[in-house]
Short mmCIF file of C-alpha atoms in Angstrom, two decimals:
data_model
loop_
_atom_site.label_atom_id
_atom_site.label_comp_id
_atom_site.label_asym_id
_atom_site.label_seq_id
_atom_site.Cartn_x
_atom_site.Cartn_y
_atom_site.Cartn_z
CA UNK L 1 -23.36 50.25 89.74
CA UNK L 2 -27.40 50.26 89.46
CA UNK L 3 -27.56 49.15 92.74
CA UNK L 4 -24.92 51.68 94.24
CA UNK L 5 -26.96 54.51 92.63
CA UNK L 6 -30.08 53.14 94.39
CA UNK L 7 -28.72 53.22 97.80
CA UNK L 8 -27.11 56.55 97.37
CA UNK L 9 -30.36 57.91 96.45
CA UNK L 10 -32.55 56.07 99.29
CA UNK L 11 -30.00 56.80 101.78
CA UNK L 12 -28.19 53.45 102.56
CA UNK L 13 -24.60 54.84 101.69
CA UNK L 14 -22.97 58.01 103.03
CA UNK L 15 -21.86 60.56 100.13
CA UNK L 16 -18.07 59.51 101.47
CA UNK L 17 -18.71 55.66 100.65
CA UNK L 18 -20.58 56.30 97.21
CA UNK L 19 -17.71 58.78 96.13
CA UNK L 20 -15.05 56.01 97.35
CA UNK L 21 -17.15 53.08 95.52
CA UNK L 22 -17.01 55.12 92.30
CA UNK L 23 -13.47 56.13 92.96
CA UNK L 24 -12.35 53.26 92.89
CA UNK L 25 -13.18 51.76 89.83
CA UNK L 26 -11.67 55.07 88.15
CA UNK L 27 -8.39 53.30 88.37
CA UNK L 28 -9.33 49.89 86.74
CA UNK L 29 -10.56 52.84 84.05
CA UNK L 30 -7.83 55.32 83.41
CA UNK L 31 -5.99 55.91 79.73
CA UNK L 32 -4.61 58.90 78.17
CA UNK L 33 -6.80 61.56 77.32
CA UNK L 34 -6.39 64.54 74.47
CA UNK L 35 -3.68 66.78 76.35
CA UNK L 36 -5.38 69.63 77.90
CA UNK L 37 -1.92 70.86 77.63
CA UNK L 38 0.03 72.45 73.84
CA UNK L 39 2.22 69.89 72.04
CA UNK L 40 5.88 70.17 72.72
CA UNK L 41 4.81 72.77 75.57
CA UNK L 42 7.99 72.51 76.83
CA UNK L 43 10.14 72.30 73.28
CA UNK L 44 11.26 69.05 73.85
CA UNK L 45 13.01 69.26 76.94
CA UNK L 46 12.34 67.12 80.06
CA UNK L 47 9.94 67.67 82.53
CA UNK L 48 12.04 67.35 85.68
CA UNK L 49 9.19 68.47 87.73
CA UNK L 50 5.81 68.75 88.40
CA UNK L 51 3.94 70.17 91.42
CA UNK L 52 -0.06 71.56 92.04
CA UNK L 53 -1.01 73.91 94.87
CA UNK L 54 -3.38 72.32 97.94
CA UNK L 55 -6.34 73.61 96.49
CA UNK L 56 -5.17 71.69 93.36
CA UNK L 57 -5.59 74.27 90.77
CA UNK L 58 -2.84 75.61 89.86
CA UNK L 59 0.17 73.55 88.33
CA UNK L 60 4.17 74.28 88.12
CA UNK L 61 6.39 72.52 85.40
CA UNK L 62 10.00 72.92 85.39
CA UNK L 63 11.97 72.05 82.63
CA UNK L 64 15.50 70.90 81.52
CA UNK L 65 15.76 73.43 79.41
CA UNK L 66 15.65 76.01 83.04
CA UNK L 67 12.41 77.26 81.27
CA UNK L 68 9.43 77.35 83.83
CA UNK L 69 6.02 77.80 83.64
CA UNK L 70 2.69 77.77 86.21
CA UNK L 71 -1.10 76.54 84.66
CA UNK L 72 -4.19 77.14 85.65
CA UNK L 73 -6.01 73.61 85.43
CA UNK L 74 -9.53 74.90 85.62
CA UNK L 75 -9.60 77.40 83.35
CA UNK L 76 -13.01 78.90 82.37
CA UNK L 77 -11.77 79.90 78.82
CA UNK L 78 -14.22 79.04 75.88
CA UNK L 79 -11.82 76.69 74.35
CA UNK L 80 -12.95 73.46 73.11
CA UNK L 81 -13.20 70.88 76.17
CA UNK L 82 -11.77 67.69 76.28
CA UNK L 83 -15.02 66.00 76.25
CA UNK L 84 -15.92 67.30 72.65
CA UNK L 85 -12.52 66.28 71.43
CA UNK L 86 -13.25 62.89 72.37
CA UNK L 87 -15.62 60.34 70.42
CA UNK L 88 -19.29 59.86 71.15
CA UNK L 89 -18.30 56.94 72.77
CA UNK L 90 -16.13 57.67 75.40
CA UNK L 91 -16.61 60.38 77.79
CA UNK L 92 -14.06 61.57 80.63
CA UNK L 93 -13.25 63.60 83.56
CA UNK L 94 -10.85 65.96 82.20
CA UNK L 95 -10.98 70.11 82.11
CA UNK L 96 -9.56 72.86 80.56
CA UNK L 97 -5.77 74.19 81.16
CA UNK L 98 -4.59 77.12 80.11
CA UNK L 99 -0.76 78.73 80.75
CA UNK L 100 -0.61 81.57 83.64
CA UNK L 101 3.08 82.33 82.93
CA UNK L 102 6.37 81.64 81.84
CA UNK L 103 9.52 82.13 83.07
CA UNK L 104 11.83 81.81 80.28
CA UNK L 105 15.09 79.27 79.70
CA UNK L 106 18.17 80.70 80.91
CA UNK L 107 16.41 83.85 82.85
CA UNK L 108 17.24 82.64 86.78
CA UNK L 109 18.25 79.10 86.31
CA UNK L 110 21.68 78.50 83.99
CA UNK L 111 20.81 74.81 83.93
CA UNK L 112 17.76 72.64 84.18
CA UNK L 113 15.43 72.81 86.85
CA UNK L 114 15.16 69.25 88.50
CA UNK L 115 12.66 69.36 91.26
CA UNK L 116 10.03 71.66 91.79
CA UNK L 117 8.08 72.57 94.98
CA UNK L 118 5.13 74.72 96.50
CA UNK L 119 5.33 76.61 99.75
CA UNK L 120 3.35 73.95 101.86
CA UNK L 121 0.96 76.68 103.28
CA UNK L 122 -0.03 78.69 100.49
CA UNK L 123 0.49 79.72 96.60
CA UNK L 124 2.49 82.47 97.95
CA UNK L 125 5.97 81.29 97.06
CA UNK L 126 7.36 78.44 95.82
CA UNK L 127 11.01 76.72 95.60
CA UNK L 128 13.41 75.16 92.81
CA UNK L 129 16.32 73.28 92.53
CA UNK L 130 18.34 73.15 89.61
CA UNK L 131 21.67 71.62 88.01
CA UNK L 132 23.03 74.73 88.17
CA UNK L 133 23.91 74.32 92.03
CA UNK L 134 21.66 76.97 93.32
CA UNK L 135 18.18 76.31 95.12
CA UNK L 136 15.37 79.66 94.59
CA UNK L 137 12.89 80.61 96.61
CA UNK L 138 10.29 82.40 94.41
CA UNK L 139 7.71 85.02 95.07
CA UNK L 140 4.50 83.76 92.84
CA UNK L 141 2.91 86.72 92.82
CA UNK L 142 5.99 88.54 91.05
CA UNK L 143 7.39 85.86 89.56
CA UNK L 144 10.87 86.79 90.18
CA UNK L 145 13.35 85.19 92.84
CA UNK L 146 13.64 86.46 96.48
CA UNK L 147 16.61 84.16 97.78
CA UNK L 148 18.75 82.15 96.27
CA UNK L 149 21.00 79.38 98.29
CA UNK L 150 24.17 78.17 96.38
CA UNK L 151 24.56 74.15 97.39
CA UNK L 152 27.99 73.64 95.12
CA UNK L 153 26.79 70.57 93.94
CA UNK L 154 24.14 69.55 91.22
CA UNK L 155 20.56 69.68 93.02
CA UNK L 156 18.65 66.26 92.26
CA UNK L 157 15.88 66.57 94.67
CA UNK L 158 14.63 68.76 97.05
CA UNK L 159 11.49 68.55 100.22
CA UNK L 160 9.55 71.24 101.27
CA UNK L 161 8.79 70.58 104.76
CA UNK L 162 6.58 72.72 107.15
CA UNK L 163 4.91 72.98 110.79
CA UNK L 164 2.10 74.74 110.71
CA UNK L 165 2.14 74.84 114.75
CA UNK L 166 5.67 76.74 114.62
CA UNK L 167 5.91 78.26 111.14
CA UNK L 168 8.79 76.48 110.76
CA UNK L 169 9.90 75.65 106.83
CA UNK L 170 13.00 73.67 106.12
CA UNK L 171 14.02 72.26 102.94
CA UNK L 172 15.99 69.44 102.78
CA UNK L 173 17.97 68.76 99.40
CA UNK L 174 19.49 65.54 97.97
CA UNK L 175 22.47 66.57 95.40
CA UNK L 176 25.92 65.60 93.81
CA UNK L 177 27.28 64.98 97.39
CA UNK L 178 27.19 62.34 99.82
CA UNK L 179 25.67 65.61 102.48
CA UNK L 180 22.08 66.23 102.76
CA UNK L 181 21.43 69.91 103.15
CA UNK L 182 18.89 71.40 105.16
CA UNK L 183 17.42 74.71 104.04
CA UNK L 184 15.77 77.39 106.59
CA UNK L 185 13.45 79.56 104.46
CA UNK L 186 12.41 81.70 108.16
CA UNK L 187 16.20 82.73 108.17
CA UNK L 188 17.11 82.26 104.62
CA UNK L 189 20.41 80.18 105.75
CA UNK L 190 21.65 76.52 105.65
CA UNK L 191 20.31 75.26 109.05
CA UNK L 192 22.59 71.84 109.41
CA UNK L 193 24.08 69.07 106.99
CA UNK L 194 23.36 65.15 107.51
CA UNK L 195 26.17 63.22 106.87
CA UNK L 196 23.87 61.33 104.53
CA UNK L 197 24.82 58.39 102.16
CA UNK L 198 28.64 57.35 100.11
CA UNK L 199 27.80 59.07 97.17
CA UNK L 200 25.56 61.16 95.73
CA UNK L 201 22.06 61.62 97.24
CA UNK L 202 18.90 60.93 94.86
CA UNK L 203 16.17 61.62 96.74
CA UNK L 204 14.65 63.08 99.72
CA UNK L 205 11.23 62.85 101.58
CA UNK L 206 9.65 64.62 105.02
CA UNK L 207 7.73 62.30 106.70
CA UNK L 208 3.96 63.67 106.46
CA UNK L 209 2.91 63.73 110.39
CA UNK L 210 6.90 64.72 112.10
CA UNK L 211 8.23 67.53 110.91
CA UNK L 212 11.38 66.20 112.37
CA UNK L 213 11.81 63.06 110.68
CA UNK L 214 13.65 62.79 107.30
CA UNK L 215 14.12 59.74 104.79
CA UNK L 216 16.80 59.43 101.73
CA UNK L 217 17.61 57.25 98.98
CA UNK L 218 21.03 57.49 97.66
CA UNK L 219 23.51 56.39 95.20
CA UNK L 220 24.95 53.63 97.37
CA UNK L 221 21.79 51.68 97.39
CA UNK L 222 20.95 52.59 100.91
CA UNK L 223 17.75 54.40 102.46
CA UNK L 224 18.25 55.89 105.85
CA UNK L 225 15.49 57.79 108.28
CA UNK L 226 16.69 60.78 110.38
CA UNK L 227 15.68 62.91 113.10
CA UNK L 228 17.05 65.86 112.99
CA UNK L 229 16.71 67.04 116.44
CA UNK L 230 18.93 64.50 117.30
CA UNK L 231 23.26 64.81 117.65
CA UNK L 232 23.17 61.20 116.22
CA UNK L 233 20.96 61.84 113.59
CA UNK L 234 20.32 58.59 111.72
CA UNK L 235 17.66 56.83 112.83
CA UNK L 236 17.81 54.00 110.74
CA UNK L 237 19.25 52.26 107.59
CA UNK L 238 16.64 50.25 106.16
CA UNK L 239 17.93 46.47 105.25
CA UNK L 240 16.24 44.52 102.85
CA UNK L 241 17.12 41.17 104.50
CA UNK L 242 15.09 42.30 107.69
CA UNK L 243 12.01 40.96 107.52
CA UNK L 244 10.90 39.96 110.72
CA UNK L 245 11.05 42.34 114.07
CA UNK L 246 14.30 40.62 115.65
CA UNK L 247 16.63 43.55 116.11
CA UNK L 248 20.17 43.59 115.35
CA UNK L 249 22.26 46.38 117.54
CA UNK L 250 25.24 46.80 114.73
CA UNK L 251 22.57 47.58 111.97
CA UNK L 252 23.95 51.22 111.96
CA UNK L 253 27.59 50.43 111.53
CA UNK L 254 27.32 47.13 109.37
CA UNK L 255 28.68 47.80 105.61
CA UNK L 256 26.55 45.16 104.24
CA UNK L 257 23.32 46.79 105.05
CA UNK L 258 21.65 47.99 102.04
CA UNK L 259 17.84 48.47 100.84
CA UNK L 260 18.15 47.77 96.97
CA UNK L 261 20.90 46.41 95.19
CA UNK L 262 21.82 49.25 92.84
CA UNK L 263 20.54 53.38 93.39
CA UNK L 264 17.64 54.01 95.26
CA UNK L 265 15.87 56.87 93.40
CA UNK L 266 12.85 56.79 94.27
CA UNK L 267 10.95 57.60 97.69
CA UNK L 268 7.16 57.78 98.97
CA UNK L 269 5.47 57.62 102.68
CA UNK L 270 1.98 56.58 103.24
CA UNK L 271 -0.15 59.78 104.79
CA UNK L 272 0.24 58.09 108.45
CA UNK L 273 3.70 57.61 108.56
CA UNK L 274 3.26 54.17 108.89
CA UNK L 275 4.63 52.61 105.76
CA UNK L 276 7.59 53.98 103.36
CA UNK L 277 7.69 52.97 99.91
CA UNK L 278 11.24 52.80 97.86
CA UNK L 279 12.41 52.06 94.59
CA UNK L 280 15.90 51.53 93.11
CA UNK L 281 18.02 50.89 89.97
CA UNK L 282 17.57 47.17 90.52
CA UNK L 283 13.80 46.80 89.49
CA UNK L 284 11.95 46.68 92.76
CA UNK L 285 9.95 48.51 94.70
CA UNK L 286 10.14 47.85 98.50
CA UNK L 287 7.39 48.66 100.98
CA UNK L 288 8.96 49.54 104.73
CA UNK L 289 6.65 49.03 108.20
CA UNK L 290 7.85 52.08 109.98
CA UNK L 291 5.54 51.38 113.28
CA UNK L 292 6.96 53.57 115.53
CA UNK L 293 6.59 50.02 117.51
CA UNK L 294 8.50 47.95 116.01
CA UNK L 295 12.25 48.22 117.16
CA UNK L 296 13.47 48.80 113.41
CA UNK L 297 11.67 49.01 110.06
CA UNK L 298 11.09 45.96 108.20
CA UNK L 299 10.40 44.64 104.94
CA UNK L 300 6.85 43.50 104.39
CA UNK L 301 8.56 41.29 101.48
CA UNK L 302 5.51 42.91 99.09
CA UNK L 303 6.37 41.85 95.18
CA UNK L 304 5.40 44.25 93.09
CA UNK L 305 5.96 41.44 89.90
CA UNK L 306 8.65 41.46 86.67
CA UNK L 307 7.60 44.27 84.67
CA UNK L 308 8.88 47.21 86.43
CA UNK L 309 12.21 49.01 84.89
CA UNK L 310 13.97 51.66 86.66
CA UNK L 311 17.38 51.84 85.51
CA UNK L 312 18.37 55.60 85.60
CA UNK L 313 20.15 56.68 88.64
CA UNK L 314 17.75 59.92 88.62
CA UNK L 315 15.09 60.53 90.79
CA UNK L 316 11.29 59.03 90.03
CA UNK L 317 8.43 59.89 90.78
CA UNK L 318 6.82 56.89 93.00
CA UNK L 319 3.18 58.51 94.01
CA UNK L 320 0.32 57.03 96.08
CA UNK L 321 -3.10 58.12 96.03
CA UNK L 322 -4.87 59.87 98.90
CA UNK L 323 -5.89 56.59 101.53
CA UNK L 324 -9.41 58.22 102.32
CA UNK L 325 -10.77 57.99 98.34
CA UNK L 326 -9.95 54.39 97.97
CA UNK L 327 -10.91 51.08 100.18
CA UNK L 328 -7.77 49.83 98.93
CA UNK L 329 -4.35 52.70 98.16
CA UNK L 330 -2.32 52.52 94.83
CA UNK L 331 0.55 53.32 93.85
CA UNK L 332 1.56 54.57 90.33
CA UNK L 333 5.03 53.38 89.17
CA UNK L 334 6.83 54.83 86.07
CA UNK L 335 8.63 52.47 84.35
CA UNK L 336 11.62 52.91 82.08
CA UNK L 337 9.47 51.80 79.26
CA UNK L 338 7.12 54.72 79.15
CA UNK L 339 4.22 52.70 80.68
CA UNK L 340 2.95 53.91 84.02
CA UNK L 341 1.65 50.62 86.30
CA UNK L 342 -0.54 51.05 88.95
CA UNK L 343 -0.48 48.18 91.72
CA UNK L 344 -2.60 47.50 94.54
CA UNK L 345 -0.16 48.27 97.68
CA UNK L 346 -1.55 45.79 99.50
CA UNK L 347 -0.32 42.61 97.83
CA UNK L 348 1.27 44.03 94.58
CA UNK L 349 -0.84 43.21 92.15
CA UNK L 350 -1.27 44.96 88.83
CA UNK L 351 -4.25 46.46 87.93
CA UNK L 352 -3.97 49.05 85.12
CA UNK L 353 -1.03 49.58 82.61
CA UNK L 354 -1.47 53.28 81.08
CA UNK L 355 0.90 53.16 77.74
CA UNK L 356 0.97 56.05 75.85
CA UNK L 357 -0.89 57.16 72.77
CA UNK L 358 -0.21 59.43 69.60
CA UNK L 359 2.64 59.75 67.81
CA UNK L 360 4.76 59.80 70.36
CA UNK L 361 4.46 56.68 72.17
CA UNK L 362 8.29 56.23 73.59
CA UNK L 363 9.49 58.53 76.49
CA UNK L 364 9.69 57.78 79.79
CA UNK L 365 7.56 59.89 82.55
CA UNK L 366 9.90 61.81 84.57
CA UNK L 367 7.43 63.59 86.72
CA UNK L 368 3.71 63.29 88.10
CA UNK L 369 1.23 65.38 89.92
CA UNK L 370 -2.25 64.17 91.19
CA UNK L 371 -5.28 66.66 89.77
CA UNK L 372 -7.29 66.37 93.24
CA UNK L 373 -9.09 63.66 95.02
CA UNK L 374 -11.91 61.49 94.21
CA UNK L 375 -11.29 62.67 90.27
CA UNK L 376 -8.62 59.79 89.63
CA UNK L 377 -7.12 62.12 87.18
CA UNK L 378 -2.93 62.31 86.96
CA UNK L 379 -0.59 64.92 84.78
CA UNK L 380 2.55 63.32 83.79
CA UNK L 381 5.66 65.43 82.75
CA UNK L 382 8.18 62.98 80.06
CA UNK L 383 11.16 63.07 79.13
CA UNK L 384 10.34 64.41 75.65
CA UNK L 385 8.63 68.03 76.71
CA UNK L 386 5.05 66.67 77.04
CA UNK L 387 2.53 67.28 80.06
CA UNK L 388 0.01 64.04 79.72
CA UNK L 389 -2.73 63.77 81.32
CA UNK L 390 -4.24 60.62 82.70
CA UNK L 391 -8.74 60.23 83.45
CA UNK L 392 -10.90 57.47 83.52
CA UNK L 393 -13.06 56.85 80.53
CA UNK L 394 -16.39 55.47 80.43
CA UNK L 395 -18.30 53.67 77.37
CA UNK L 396 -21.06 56.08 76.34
CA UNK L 397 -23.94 54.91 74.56
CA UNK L 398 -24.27 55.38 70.83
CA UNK L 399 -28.04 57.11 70.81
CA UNK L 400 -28.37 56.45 67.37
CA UNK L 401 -27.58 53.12 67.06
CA UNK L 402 -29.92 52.44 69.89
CA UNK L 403 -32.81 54.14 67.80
CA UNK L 404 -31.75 51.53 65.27
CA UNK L 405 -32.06 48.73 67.61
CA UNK L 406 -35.51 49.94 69.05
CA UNK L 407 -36.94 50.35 65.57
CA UNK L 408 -36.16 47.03 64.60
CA UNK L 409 -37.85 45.54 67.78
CA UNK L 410 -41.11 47.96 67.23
CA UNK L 411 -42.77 45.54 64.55
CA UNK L 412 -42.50 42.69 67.52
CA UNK L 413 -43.79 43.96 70.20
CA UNK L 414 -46.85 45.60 68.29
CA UNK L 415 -49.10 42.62 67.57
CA UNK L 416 -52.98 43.02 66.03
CA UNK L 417 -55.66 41.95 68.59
CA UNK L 418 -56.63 39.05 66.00
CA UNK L 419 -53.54 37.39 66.91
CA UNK L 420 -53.55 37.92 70.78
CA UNK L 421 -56.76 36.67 71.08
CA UNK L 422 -55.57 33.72 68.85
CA UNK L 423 -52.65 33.49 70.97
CA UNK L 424 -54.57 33.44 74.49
CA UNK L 425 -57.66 31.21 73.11
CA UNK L 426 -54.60 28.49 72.09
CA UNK L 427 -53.15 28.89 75.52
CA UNK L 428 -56.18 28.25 77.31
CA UNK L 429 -57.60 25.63 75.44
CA UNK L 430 -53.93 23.83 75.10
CA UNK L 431 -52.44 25.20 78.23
CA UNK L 432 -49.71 22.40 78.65
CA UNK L 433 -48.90 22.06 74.73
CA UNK L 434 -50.27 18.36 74.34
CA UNK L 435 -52.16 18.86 71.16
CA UNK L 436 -50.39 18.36 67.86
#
């Protein structure tokens, strides 16, 4: 690290490269910090959702209780920091929250709120989903609800997808129905249904560079890839036995082809496109080569180890962090065990367990939000009604302890000239130690 300092100052590394060299041992470094956020801030209930605005400042939190509420995660309040709640010998990265709003249980949603979304282009609106059927698009500013969409069925995920170039905003929405719903928010109608998966849909993800392109995990253990431009919209169904780039012409029509052997609930794409990440009900987590040049996606047979448990046919939070902070991406995991595991993506290889601390060590993390780039610092929603947060900690020198030390080593290295002119006249007249 001495030496990384020294070329950062003399020039040698760009400010890009130092900040990526020092981001990435932030996650060989990360463990539960005091929670910038009140105990029980959500009385218990789960925290189906999490989500934080592009300039990552502002955070949303929806409950199971249908209660709702948006914090401000750089608050400049005079409340007592993180940093001076920790010991002088550990210092973090973490800053002040403080709670904007609330939007009370049982005001607009009947039923808990499962997913949780920004408007992609601003802090202007925002959009939930909710067990109570209905999907709300809500006016931030106001805080109050300016269209809602009834979908029939309980809402397990929902997407917020948008193109800047056409204003365009769909969102697509995995519920209690083999359909996948798309959402116009221009026209405030249902644009079109996929016939999506047999059984209920878990989860749903835009890819990041075509608008157009849609992937879903469902209930019957398959993920498929659509384009919705298209009459024949799937594009794909993913098949865990494919692993090399032979195609097979029956893939979409085979009954045998599935991804994981139990629910996939869990969905993430790389920022490129390139590579989709799933996980399902039967312990793994599968990484997908989408090259747009291969003739199908395969497995890249990546093995992510034993430890990860995922068991709950609800949806999961799989996350990445951003590609650009990082010579080599990760990919945080919540397990069924409470523990949050964050692998390497490129071979699968565990490098940090975060398990929780305090007095409430059991609860699984049902939702996670990333606090910006380059800070390595994570808020996890649980299933018990806490918001955790997640920074790397360094060892920080105990100053007085080191006076200690120093004193100690004073009476050493201060010698009276009698004896280091004794010592010198020895050397010189002895200088090879053959005298007894």
């Amino acid at each position: 690290m001495q030496s990384l300092v020294l070329e950062r100052a003399i020039g040698s590394v760009t400010p890009l490269e130092f900040a990526s060299a020092l981001t990435e041992t932030f996650y060989h470094n990360i463990r539960q910090v005091p929670s910038n956020f009140p105990a029980n801030c959500h009385g218990n209930g789960a925290v189906n959702g999490l989500a934080i605005d592009n300039d990552y400042r502002f955070l949303l939190s929806g409950c199971a209780d249908s209660s709702i509420k948006l914090w401000d995660t750089q608050s400049d309040d005079d409340s007592k920091s993180t940093e001076s709640m920790m010991s002088s010998r550990e210092t973090t990265t973490s800053s002040t929250t403080s709670l904007v709003a609330t939007i009370p249980r049982k005001t607009a949603h009947q039923f808990g709120v499962s997913s949780i979304e920004w408007w992609p282009f601003d802090t202007g609106m925002f959009v939930t989903g909710s067990f109570d059927h209905t999907i709300k698009v809500w006016d931030t500013n106001e805080l109050s609800v300016v269209h809602s969409f009834d979908i029939e069925h309980r809402v397990y995920s929902i997407n917020v997808g948008g193109n800047k170039a056409t204003g365009a905003c769909l969102v697509a929405v995995g519920s209690d129905h083999p359909y996948i719903r798309l959402l116009d928010l221009r026209s405030a109608s249902s644009s079109h249904t996929l016939a999506g998966h047999k059984g209920k849909t878990l989860v749903v993800k835009w890819h990041p560079q075509n608008p157009s392109i849609l992937a879903s995990g469902g209930y019957d253990g398959e993920v498929k890839v659509w384009d919705i431009r298209r009459s024949q919209s799937c594009l794909y169904r993913l098949d865990m036995l494919q692993t090399n780039t032979q195609f097979d012409g029956h893939n979409l029509t085979k009954a045998s082809v599935k991804a994981h052997l139990g629910p996939v609930n869990g969905l993430v794409w790389s920022e490129t496109g390139a590579t989709l990440y799933s996980g399902g009900n039967d312990d793994k987590i599968r990484v997908w080569d989408m090259d747009e040049k291969l003739t199908r996606p395969i497995n890249k047979l990546i093995n992510f180890g034993p430890l990860t448990r995922n068991k709950y046919p609800q949806t999961i939070p799989i996350m990445l962090n951003p590609n650009y902070e990082t010579e080599i991406q990760y990919l945080l995991f919540p397990s069924d065990n409470s523990d949050v595991y964050i692998f390497r993506t490129i071979d699968g290889k565990l490098i940090s367990r975060l398990s929780r601390q305090g007095p409430k060590k059991v609860g699984r993390t049902a939702s996670m939000a990333y606090a910006g780039p380059f800070s390595g610092t994570y808020y996890c929603g649980t299933m018990d009604g806490e918001i955790l947060t997640w920074s790397p900690y360094y060892h920080k020198p105990d100053i007085e302890e080191l006076m200690e030390l120093a004193e100690d080593a004073m009476p050493k290295l201060h010698r009276t000239s009698d004896e280091i002119a004794q010592s010198r006249n020895a050397l010189l007249n002895d200088p090879f130690g053959l005298r007894e």
